[in-house]
Amino acid sequence: MSEIRCNRCGRIIVFGDMHNKEDYVLIQKEWGYFSRKDGRKYTLRMCEDCYDRLVNECVIPPEIDDVTEYA
């Protein structure tokens, strides 16, 4: 079993166990020219609760598409 922490709230997110598995948001950004963070790569992980809070604060909501898994 593996553990990571939510960057926003610090809670441990457990993944990899078949019976007690959570999902999380992974954001990675390599900043480029004309930004104040040029040459830096950021990695951010958020639990589902923190993601929901972030989305609820957005003035323009994210686009949501239904995804079907194919066998």
PDB file of N, CA, C and O in Angstrom:
ATOM      1  N   MET A   1       0.840  -1.175   0.000  1.00  0.00           N
ATOM      2  CA  MET A   1       0.000   0.000   0.000  1.00  0.00           C
ATOM      3  C   MET A   1       0.891   1.246   0.000  1.00  0.00           C
ATOM      4  O   MET A   1       1.888   1.283   0.670  1.00  0.00           O
ATOM      5  N   SER A   2       0.489   2.259  -0.749  1.00  0.00           N
ATOM      6  CA  SER A   2       1.273   3.482  -0.847  1.00  0.00           C
ATOM      7  C   SER A   2       0.489   4.634  -0.239  1.00  0.00           C
ATOM      8  O   SER A   2      -0.727   4.612  -0.170  1.00  0.00           O
ATOM      9  N   GLU A   3       1.196   5.669   0.186  1.00  0.00           N
ATOM     10  CA  GLU A   3       0.556   6.846   0.764  1.00  0.00           C
ATOM     11  C   GLU A   3       1.140   8.121   0.157  1.00  0.00           C
ATOM     12  O   GLU A   3       2.330   8.195  -0.097  1.00  0.00           O
ATOM     13  N   ILE A   4       0.276   9.073  -0.036  1.00  0.00           N
ATOM     14  CA  ILE A   4       0.704  10.423  -0.374  1.00  0.00           C
ATOM     15  C   ILE A   4      -0.133  11.370   0.475  1.00  0.00           C
ATOM     16  O   ILE A   4      -1.129  10.963   1.078  1.00  0.00           O
ATOM     17  N   ARG A   5       0.218  12.636   0.520  1.00  0.00           N
ATOM     18  CA  ARG A   5      -0.540  13.620   1.289  1.00  0.00           C
ATOM     19  C   ARG A   5      -1.141  14.664   0.356  1.00  0.00           C
ATOM     20  O   ARG A   5      -0.524  15.064  -0.632  1.00  0.00           O
ATOM     21  N   CYS A   6      -2.321  15.106   0.706  1.00  0.00           N
ATOM     22  CA  CYS A   6      -2.979  16.190  -0.015  1.00  0.00           C
ATOM     23  C   CYS A   6      -2.204  17.472   0.268  1.00  0.00           C
ATOM     24  O   CYS A   6      -1.937  17.804   1.433  1.00  0.00           O
ATOM     25  N   ASN A   7      -1.825  18.186  -0.775  1.00  0.00           N
ATOM     26  CA  ASN A   7      -1.084  19.435  -0.600  1.00  0.00           C
ATOM     27  C   ASN A   7      -1.919  20.515   0.077  1.00  0.00           C
ATOM     28  O   ASN A   7      -1.371  21.417   0.712  1.00  0.00           O
ATOM     29  N   ARG A   8      -3.232  20.433  -0.033  1.00  0.00           N
ATOM     30  CA  ARG A   8      -4.092  21.492   0.514  1.00  0.00           C
ATOM     31  C   ARG A   8      -4.393  21.276   1.993  1.00  0.00           C
ATOM     32  O   ARG A   8      -4.263  22.189   2.789  1.00  0.00           O
ATOM     33  N   CYS A   9      -4.803  20.054   2.375  1.00  0.00           N
ATOM     34  CA  CYS A   9      -5.211  19.822   3.770  1.00  0.00           C
ATOM     35  C   CYS A   9      -4.226  18.953   4.555  1.00  0.00           C
ATOM     36  O   CYS A   9      -4.309  18.890   5.775  1.00  0.00           O
ATOM     37  N   GLY A  10      -3.318  18.281   3.861  1.00  0.00           N
ATOM     38  CA  GLY A  10      -2.316  17.462   4.534  1.00  0.00           C
ATOM     39  C   GLY A  10      -2.757  16.049   4.865  1.00  0.00           C
ATOM     40  O   GLY A  10      -1.976  15.262   5.376  1.00  0.00           O
ATOM     41  N   ARG A  11      -4.003  15.713   4.569  1.00  0.00           N
ATOM     42  CA  ARG A  11      -4.514  14.378   4.874  1.00  0.00           C
ATOM     43  C   ARG A  11      -3.812  13.321   4.029  1.00  0.00           C
ATOM     44  O   ARG A  11      -3.467  13.554   2.882  1.00  0.00           O
ATOM     45  N   ILE A  12      -3.604  12.157   4.613  1.00  0.00           N
ATOM     46  CA  ILE A  12      -2.999  11.045   3.874  1.00  0.00           C
ATOM     47  C   ILE A  12      -4.033  10.466   2.918  1.00  0.00           C
ATOM     48  O   ILE A  12      -5.169  10.193   3.311  1.00  0.00           O
ATOM     49  N   ILE A  13      -3.647  10.296   1.667  1.00  0.00           N
ATOM     50  CA  ILE A  13      -4.493   9.675   0.654  1.00  0.00           C
ATOM     51  C   ILE A  13      -3.936   8.275   0.411  1.00  0.00           C
ATOM     52  O   ILE A  13      -2.785   8.123   0.007  1.00  0.00           O
ATOM     53  N   VAL A  14      -4.737   7.274   0.683  1.00  0.00           N
ATOM     54  CA  VAL A  14      -4.303   5.885   0.528  1.00  0.00           C
ATOM     55  C   VAL A  14      -4.731   5.397  -0.847  1.00  0.00           C
ATOM     56  O   VAL A  14      -5.889   5.535  -1.235  1.00  0.00           O
ATOM     57  N   PHE A  15      -3.794   4.828  -1.587  1.00  0.00           N
ATOM     58  CA  PHE A  15      -4.141   4.265  -2.890  1.00  0.00           C
ATOM     59  C   PHE A  15      -3.353   2.988  -3.091  1.00  0.00           C
ATOM     60  O   PHE A  15      -2.346   2.753  -2.440  1.00  0.00           O
ATOM     61  N   GLY A  16      -3.862   2.119  -3.948  1.00  0.00           N
ATOM     62  CA  GLY A  16      -3.156   0.885  -4.257  1.00  0.00           C
ATOM     63  C   GLY A  16      -3.732  -0.339  -3.589  1.00  0.00           C
ATOM     64  O   GLY A  16      -3.523  -1.446  -4.037  1.00  0.00           O
ATOM     65  N   ASP A  17      -4.506  -0.196  -2.511  1.00  0.00           N
ATOM     66  CA  ASP A  17      -5.153  -1.313  -1.843  1.00  0.00           C
ATOM     67  C   ASP A  17      -6.503  -1.541  -2.510  1.00  0.00           C
ATOM     68  O   ASP A  17      -7.289  -0.628  -2.660  1.00  0.00           O
ATOM     69  N   MET A  18      -6.793  -2.784  -2.881  1.00  0.00           N
ATOM     70  CA  MET A  18      -8.032  -3.085  -3.603  1.00  0.00           C
ATOM     71  C   MET A  18      -9.284  -2.739  -2.794  1.00  0.00           C
ATOM     72  O   MET A  18     -10.324  -2.433  -3.346  1.00  0.00           O
ATOM     73  N   HIS A  19      -9.221  -2.798  -1.467  1.00  0.00           N
ATOM     74  CA  HIS A  19     -10.416  -2.641  -0.654  1.00  0.00           C
ATOM     75  C   HIS A  19     -10.545  -1.262  -0.020  1.00  0.00           C
ATOM     76  O   HIS A  19     -11.602  -0.911   0.473  1.00  0.00           O
ATOM     77  N   ASN A  20      -9.515  -0.498   0.012  1.00  0.00           N
ATOM     78  CA  ASN A  20      -9.552   0.819   0.656  1.00  0.00           C
ATOM     79  C   ASN A  20      -8.798   1.808  -0.219  1.00  0.00           C
ATOM     80  O   ASN A  20      -7.754   2.308   0.145  1.00  0.00           O
ATOM     81  N   LYS A  21      -9.351   2.085  -1.380  1.00  0.00           N
ATOM     82  CA  LYS A  21      -8.623   2.896  -2.342  1.00  0.00           C
ATOM     83  C   LYS A  21      -9.331   4.232  -2.545  1.00  0.00           C
ATOM     84  O   LYS A  21     -10.535   4.296  -2.624  1.00  0.00           O
ATOM     85  N   GLU A  22      -8.550   5.294  -2.618  1.00  0.00           N
ATOM     86  CA  GLU A  22      -9.057   6.630  -2.903  1.00  0.00           C
ATOM     87  C   GLU A  22      -8.427   7.119  -4.201  1.00  0.00           C
ATOM     88  O   GLU A  22      -7.392   6.638  -4.625  1.00  0.00           O
ATOM     89  N   ASP A  23      -9.040   8.109  -4.786  1.00  0.00           N
ATOM     90  CA  ASP A  23      -8.468   8.751  -5.959  1.00  0.00           C
ATOM     91  C   ASP A  23      -8.097  10.176  -5.570  1.00  0.00           C
ATOM     92  O   ASP A  23      -8.515  10.681  -4.528  1.00  0.00           O
ATOM     93  N   TYR A  24      -7.298  10.821  -6.378  1.00  0.00           N
ATOM     94  CA  TYR A  24      -6.856  12.182  -6.097  1.00  0.00           C
ATOM     95  C   TYR A  24      -6.570  12.896  -7.393  1.00  0.00           C
ATOM     96  O   TYR A  24      -6.458  12.284  -8.452  1.00  0.00           O
ATOM     97  N   VAL A  25      -6.448  14.205  -7.304  1.00  0.00           N
ATOM     98  CA  VAL A  25      -6.122  15.037  -8.462  1.00  0.00           C
ATOM     99  C   VAL A  25      -4.620  15.254  -8.478  1.00  0.00           C
ATOM    100  O   VAL A  25      -4.011  15.576  -7.449  1.00  0.00           O
ATOM    101  N   LEU A  26      -4.018  15.080  -9.649  1.00  0.00           N
ATOM    102  CA  LEU A  26      -2.592  15.342  -9.837  1.00  0.00           C
ATOM    103  C   LEU A  26      -2.452  16.469 -10.848  1.00  0.00           C
ATOM    104  O   LEU A  26      -2.941  16.369 -11.972  1.00  0.00           O
ATOM    105  N   ILE A  27      -1.814  17.542 -10.428  1.00  0.00           N
ATOM    106  CA  ILE A  27      -1.556  18.675 -11.315  1.00  0.00           C
ATOM    107  C   ILE A  27      -0.050  18.832 -11.425  1.00  0.00           C
ATOM    108  O   ILE A  27       0.644  18.923 -10.407  1.00  0.00           O
ATOM    109  N   GLN A  28       0.454  18.855 -12.652  1.00  0.00           N
ATOM    110  CA  GLN A  28       1.873  19.107 -12.885  1.00  0.00           C
ATOM    111  C   GLN A  28       1.991  20.227 -13.913  1.00  0.00           C
ATOM    112  O   GLN A  28       1.302  20.223 -14.924  1.00  0.00           O
ATOM    113  N   LYS A  29       2.856  21.153 -13.623  1.00  0.00           N
ATOM    114  CA  LYS A  29       3.038  22.303 -14.510  1.00  0.00           C
ATOM    115  C   LYS A  29       4.505  22.658 -14.606  1.00  0.00           C
ATOM    116  O   LYS A  29       5.172  22.891 -13.600  1.00  0.00           O
ATOM    117  N   GLU A  30       5.024  22.681 -15.828  1.00  0.00           N
ATOM    118  CA  GLU A  30       6.362  23.207 -16.095  1.00  0.00           C
ATOM    119  C   GLU A  30       6.187  24.621 -16.627  1.00  0.00           C
ATOM    120  O   GLU A  30       5.603  24.819 -17.680  1.00  0.00           O
ATOM    121  N   TRP A  31       6.655  25.581 -15.867  1.00  0.00           N
ATOM    122  CA  TRP A  31       6.500  26.973 -16.251  1.00  0.00           C
ATOM    123  C   TRP A  31       7.541  27.345 -17.296  1.00  0.00           C
ATOM    124  O   TRP A  31       8.666  26.884 -17.264  1.00  0.00           O
ATOM    125  N   GLY A  32       7.154  28.196 -18.211  1.00  0.00           N
ATOM    126  CA  GLY A  32       8.032  28.566 -19.304  1.00  0.00           C
ATOM    127  C   GLY A  32       8.333  30.051 -19.342  1.00  0.00           C
ATOM    128  O   GLY A  32       8.128  30.780 -18.370  1.00  0.00           O
ATOM    129  N   TYR A  33       8.804  30.475 -20.494  1.00  0.00           N
ATOM    130  CA  TYR A  33       9.145  31.876 -20.703  1.00  0.00           C
ATOM    131  C   TYR A  33       7.979  32.782 -20.353  1.00  0.00           C
ATOM    132  O   TYR A  33       6.827  32.409 -20.468  1.00  0.00           O
ATOM    133  N   PHE A  34       8.298  33.982 -19.961  1.00  0.00           N
ATOM    134  CA  PHE A  34       7.342  35.047 -19.674  1.00  0.00           C
ATOM    135  C   PHE A  34       6.527  34.799 -18.402  1.00  0.00           C
ATOM    136  O   PHE A  34       5.557  35.487 -18.146  1.00  0.00           O
ATOM    137  N   SER A  35       6.901  33.806 -17.626  1.00  0.00           N
ATOM    138  CA  SER A  35       6.244  33.626 -16.323  1.00  0.00           C
ATOM    139  C   SER A  35       7.256  33.947 -15.229  1.00  0.00           C
ATOM    140  O   SER A  35       8.462  33.916 -15.449  1.00  0.00           O
ATOM    141  N   ARG A  36       6.758  34.220 -14.051  1.00  0.00           N
ATOM    142  CA  ARG A  36       7.647  34.485 -12.920  1.00  0.00           C
ATOM    143  C   ARG A  36       8.247  33.195 -12.359  1.00  0.00           C
ATOM    144  O   ARG A  36       9.100  33.245 -11.479  1.00  0.00           O
ATOM    145  N   LYS A  37       7.813  32.054 -12.874  1.00  0.00           N
ATOM    146  CA  LYS A  37       8.303  30.757 -12.396  1.00  0.00           C
ATOM    147  C   LYS A  37       9.070  30.002 -13.488  1.00  0.00           C
ATOM    148  O   LYS A  37       9.170  28.780 -13.446  1.00  0.00           O
ATOM    149  N   ASP A  38       9.596  30.710 -14.440  1.00  0.00           N
ATOM    150  CA  ASP A  38      10.298  30.108 -15.577  1.00  0.00           C
ATOM    151  C   ASP A  38      11.352  29.103 -15.111  1.00  0.00           C
ATOM    152  O   ASP A  38      12.140  29.387 -14.212  1.00  0.00           O
ATOM    153  N   GLY A  39      11.315  27.905 -15.696  1.00  0.00           N
ATOM    154  CA  GLY A  39      12.308  26.892 -15.381  1.00  0.00           C
ATOM    155  C   GLY A  39      11.961  26.032 -14.180  1.00  0.00           C
ATOM    156  O   GLY A  39      12.748  25.182 -13.776  1.00  0.00           O
ATOM    157  N   ARG A  40      10.792  26.208 -13.597  1.00  0.00           N
ATOM    158  CA  ARG A  40      10.388  25.409 -12.439  1.00  0.00           C
ATOM    159  C   ARG A  40       9.243  24.481 -12.810  1.00  0.00           C
ATOM    160  O   ARG A  40       8.373  24.828 -13.600  1.00  0.00           O
ATOM    161  N   LYS A  41       9.237  23.292 -12.200  1.00  0.00           N
ATOM    162  CA  LYS A  41       8.149  22.339 -12.389  1.00  0.00           C
ATOM    163  C   LYS A  41       7.466  22.127 -11.038  1.00  0.00           C
ATOM    164  O   LYS A  41       8.115  21.813 -10.051  1.00  0.00           O
ATOM    165  N   TYR A  42       6.161  22.312 -11.016  1.00  0.00           N
ATOM    166  CA  TYR A  42       5.372  22.150  -9.805  1.00  0.00           C
ATOM    167  C   TYR A  42       4.540  20.872  -9.906  1.00  0.00           C
ATOM    168  O   TYR A  42       3.986  20.573 -10.967  1.00  0.00           O
ATOM    169  N   THR A  43       4.439  20.131  -8.802  1.00  0.00           N
ATOM    170  CA  THR A  43       3.570  18.966  -8.703  1.00  0.00           C
ATOM    171  C   THR A  43       2.686  19.158  -7.488  1.00  0.00           C
ATOM    172  O   THR A  43       3.172  19.464  -6.399  1.00  0.00           O
ATOM    173  N   LEU A  44       1.389  18.987  -7.685  1.00  0.00           N
ATOM    174  CA  LEU A  44       0.402  19.223  -6.649  1.00  0.00           C
ATOM    175  C   LEU A  44      -0.579  18.060  -6.634  1.00  0.00           C
ATOM    176  O   LEU A  44      -1.050  17.632  -7.681  1.00  0.00           O
ATOM    177  N   ARG A  45      -0.863  17.536  -5.439  1.00  0.00           N
ATOM    178  CA  ARG A  45      -1.837  16.455  -5.291  1.00  0.00           C
ATOM    179  C   ARG A  45      -2.919  16.909  -4.317  1.00  0.00           C
ATOM    180  O   ARG A  45      -2.614  17.489  -3.286  1.00  0.00           O
ATOM    181  N   MET A  46      -4.181  16.652  -4.669  1.00  0.00           N
ATOM    182  CA  MET A  46      -5.298  17.045  -3.817  1.00  0.00           C
ATOM    183  C   MET A  46      -6.268  15.894  -3.650  1.00  0.00           C
ATOM    184  O   MET A  46      -6.592  15.203  -4.623  1.00  0.00           O
ATOM    185  N   CYS A  47      -6.773  15.730  -2.421  1.00  0.00           N
ATOM    186  CA  CYS A  47      -7.816  14.740  -2.170  1.00  0.00           C
ATOM    187  C   CYS A  47      -9.114  15.216  -2.837  1.00  0.00           C
ATOM    188  O   CYS A  47      -9.236  16.371  -3.247  1.00  0.00           O
ATOM    189  N   GLU A  48     -10.076  14.309  -2.922  1.00  0.00           N
ATOM    190  CA  GLU A  48     -11.328  14.640  -3.599  1.00  0.00           C
ATOM    191  C   GLU A  48     -12.094  15.754  -2.890  1.00  0.00           C
ATOM    192  O   GLU A  48     -12.696  16.613  -3.540  1.00  0.00           O
ATOM    193  N   ASP A  49     -12.079  15.772  -1.558  1.00  0.00           N
ATOM    194  CA  ASP A  49     -12.773  16.836  -0.815  1.00  0.00           C
ATOM    195  C   ASP A  49     -12.184  18.210  -1.112  1.00  0.00           C
ATOM    196  O   ASP A  49     -12.920  19.174  -1.332  1.00  0.00           O
ATOM    197  N   CYS A  50     -10.858  18.301  -1.128  1.00  0.00           N
ATOM    198  CA  CYS A  50     -10.210  19.592  -1.422  1.00  0.00           C
ATOM    199  C   CYS A  50     -10.444  20.003  -2.867  1.00  0.00           C
ATOM    200  O   CYS A  50     -10.620  21.194  -3.168  1.00  0.00           O
ATOM    201  N   TYR A  51     -10.463  19.044  -3.771  1.00  0.00           N
ATOM    202  CA  TYR A  51     -10.774  19.343  -5.171  1.00  0.00           C
ATOM    203  C   TYR A  51     -12.183  19.931  -5.280  1.00  0.00           C
ATOM    204  O   TYR A  51     -12.391  20.933  -5.960  1.00  0.00           O
ATOM    205  N   ASP A  52     -13.153  19.313  -4.586  1.00  0.00           N
ATOM    206  CA  ASP A  52     -14.525  19.818  -4.614  1.00  0.00           C
ATOM    207  C   ASP A  52     -14.599  21.244  -4.087  1.00  0.00           C
ATOM    208  O   ASP A  52     -15.297  22.090  -4.647  1.00  0.00           O
ATOM    209  N   ARG A  53     -13.860  21.536  -3.023  1.00  0.00           N
ATOM    210  CA  ARG A  53     -13.836  22.905  -2.476  1.00  0.00           C
ATOM    211  C   ARG A  53     -13.258  23.887  -3.499  1.00  0.00           C
ATOM    212  O   ARG A  53     -13.765  24.994  -3.674  1.00  0.00           O
ATOM    213  N   LEU A  54     -12.169  23.489  -4.145  1.00  0.00           N
ATOM    214  CA  LEU A  54     -11.538  24.340  -5.153  1.00  0.00           C
ATOM    215  C   LEU A  54     -12.497  24.620  -6.308  1.00  0.00           C
ATOM    216  O   LEU A  54     -12.655  25.761  -6.738  1.00  0.00           O
ATOM    217  N   VAL A  55     -13.157  23.586  -6.798  1.00  0.00           N
ATOM    218  CA  VAL A  55     -14.085  23.741  -7.918  1.00  0.00           C
ATOM    219  C   VAL A  55     -15.251  24.651  -7.528  1.00  0.00           C
ATOM    220  O   VAL A  55     -15.692  25.486  -8.325  1.00  0.00           O
ATOM    221  N   ASN A  56     -15.735  24.512  -6.309  1.00  0.00           N
ATOM    222  CA  ASN A  56     -16.850  25.350  -5.858  1.00  0.00           C
ATOM    223  C   ASN A  56     -16.467  26.822  -5.753  1.00  0.00           C
ATOM    224  O   ASN A  56     -17.340  27.682  -5.769  1.00  0.00           O
ATOM    225  N   GLU A  57     -15.182  27.131  -5.653  1.00  0.00           N
ATOM    226  CA  GLU A  57     -14.717  28.515  -5.594  1.00  0.00           C
ATOM    227  C   GLU A  57     -14.523  29.135  -6.983  1.00  0.00           C
ATOM    228  O   GLU A  57     -14.331  30.347  -7.095  1.00  0.00           O
ATOM    229  N   CYS A  58     -14.572  28.324  -8.022  1.00  0.00           N
ATOM    230  CA  CYS A  58     -14.333  28.816  -9.386  1.00  0.00           C
ATOM    231  C   CYS A  58     -15.498  29.668  -9.881  1.00  0.00           C
ATOM    232  O   CYS A  58     -16.662  29.309  -9.709  1.00  0.00           O
ATOM    233  N   VAL A  59     -15.190  30.780 -10.515  1.00  0.00           N
ATOM    234  CA  VAL A  59     -16.210  31.622 -11.138  1.00  0.00           C
ATOM    235  C   VAL A  59     -16.748  30.927 -12.381  1.00  0.00           C
ATOM    236  O   VAL A  59     -17.944  30.927 -12.650  1.00  0.00           O
ATOM    237  N   ILE A  60     -15.859  30.320 -13.144  1.00  0.00           N
ATOM    238  CA  ILE A  60     -16.240  29.538 -14.324  1.00  0.00           C
ATOM    239  C   ILE A  60     -15.972  28.076 -13.980  1.00  0.00           C
ATOM    240  O   ILE A  60     -14.825  27.693 -13.757  1.00  0.00           O
ATOM    241  N   PRO A  61     -17.013  27.254 -13.897  1.00  0.00           N
ATOM    242  CA  PRO A  61     -16.810  25.857 -13.508  1.00  0.00           C
ATOM    243  C   PRO A  61     -16.036  25.086 -14.574  1.00  0.00           C
ATOM    244  O   PRO A  61     -16.055  25.444 -15.752  1.00  0.00           O
ATOM    245  N   PRO A  62     -15.358  24.023 -14.167  1.00  0.00           N
ATOM    246  CA  PRO A  62     -14.625  23.218 -15.153  1.00  0.00           C
ATOM    247  C   PRO A  62     -15.590  22.477 -16.079  1.00  0.00           C
ATOM    248  O   PRO A  62     -16.757  22.248 -15.732  1.00  0.00           O
ATOM    249  N   GLU A  63     -15.091  22.127 -17.243  1.00  0.00           N
ATOM    250  CA  GLU A  63     -15.875  21.301 -18.158  1.00  0.00           C
ATOM    251  C   GLU A  63     -15.890  19.879 -17.621  1.00  0.00           C
ATOM    252  O   GLU A  63     -14.876  19.369 -17.163  1.00  0.00           O
ATOM    253  N   ILE A  64     -17.046  19.237 -17.675  1.00  0.00           N
ATOM    254  CA  ILE A  64     -17.190  17.875 -17.171  1.00  0.00           C
ATOM    255  C   ILE A  64     -17.758  17.011 -18.280  1.00  0.00           C
ATOM    256  O   ILE A  64     -18.802  17.336 -18.859  1.00  0.00           O
ATOM    257  N   ASP A  65     -17.081  15.921 -18.592  1.00  0.00           N
ATOM    258  CA  ASP A  65     -17.539  14.963 -19.577  1.00  0.00           C
ATOM    259  C   ASP A  65     -17.670  13.602 -18.914  1.00  0.00           C
ATOM    260  O   ASP A  65     -16.838  13.223 -18.085  1.00  0.00           O
ATOM    261  N   ASP A  66     -18.716  12.857 -19.264  1.00  0.00           N
ATOM    262  CA  ASP A  66     -18.858  11.492 -18.790  1.00  0.00           C
ATOM    263  C   ASP A  66     -17.902  10.597 -19.557  1.00  0.00           C
ATOM    264  O   ASP A  66     -17.769  10.712 -20.766  1.00  0.00           O
ATOM    265  N   VAL A  67     -17.235   9.708 -18.827  1.00  0.00           N
ATOM    266  CA  VAL A  67     -16.283   8.780 -19.438  1.00  0.00           C
ATOM    267  C   VAL A  67     -16.787   7.368 -19.192  1.00  0.00           C
ATOM    268  O   VAL A  67     -17.116   7.003 -18.074  1.00  0.00           O
ATOM    269  N   THR A  68     -16.836   6.574 -20.244  1.00  0.00           N
ATOM    270  CA  THR A  68     -17.253   5.184 -20.133  1.00  0.00           C
ATOM    271  C   THR A  68     -16.040   4.299 -20.302  1.00  0.00           C
ATOM    272  O   THR A  68     -15.255   4.477 -21.220  1.00  0.00           O
ATOM    273  N   GLU A  69     -15.902   3.342 -19.406  1.00  0.00           N
ATOM    274  CA  GLU A  69     -14.798   2.387 -19.510  1.00  0.00           C
ATOM    275  C   GLU A  69     -15.193   1.271 -20.466  1.00  0.00           C
ATOM    276  O   GLU A  69     -16.309   0.768 -20.429  1.00  0.00           O
ATOM    277  N   TYR A  70     -14.278   0.916 -21.320  1.00  0.00           N
ATOM    278  CA  TYR A  70     -14.527  -0.157 -22.276  1.00  0.00           C
ATOM    279  C   TYR A  70     -13.685  -1.366 -21.886  1.00  0.00           C
ATOM    280  O   TYR A  70     -12.527  -1.221 -21.499  1.00  0.00           O
ATOM    281  N   ALA A  71     -14.269  -2.540 -22.010  1.00  0.00           N
ATOM    282  CA  ALA A  71     -13.537  -3.780 -21.672  1.00  0.00           C
ATOM    283  C   ALA A  71     -12.631  -4.206 -22.799  1.00  0.00           C
ATOM    284  O   ALA A  71     -12.771  -3.927 -23.916  1.00  0.00           O
TER     285      ALA A  71
END
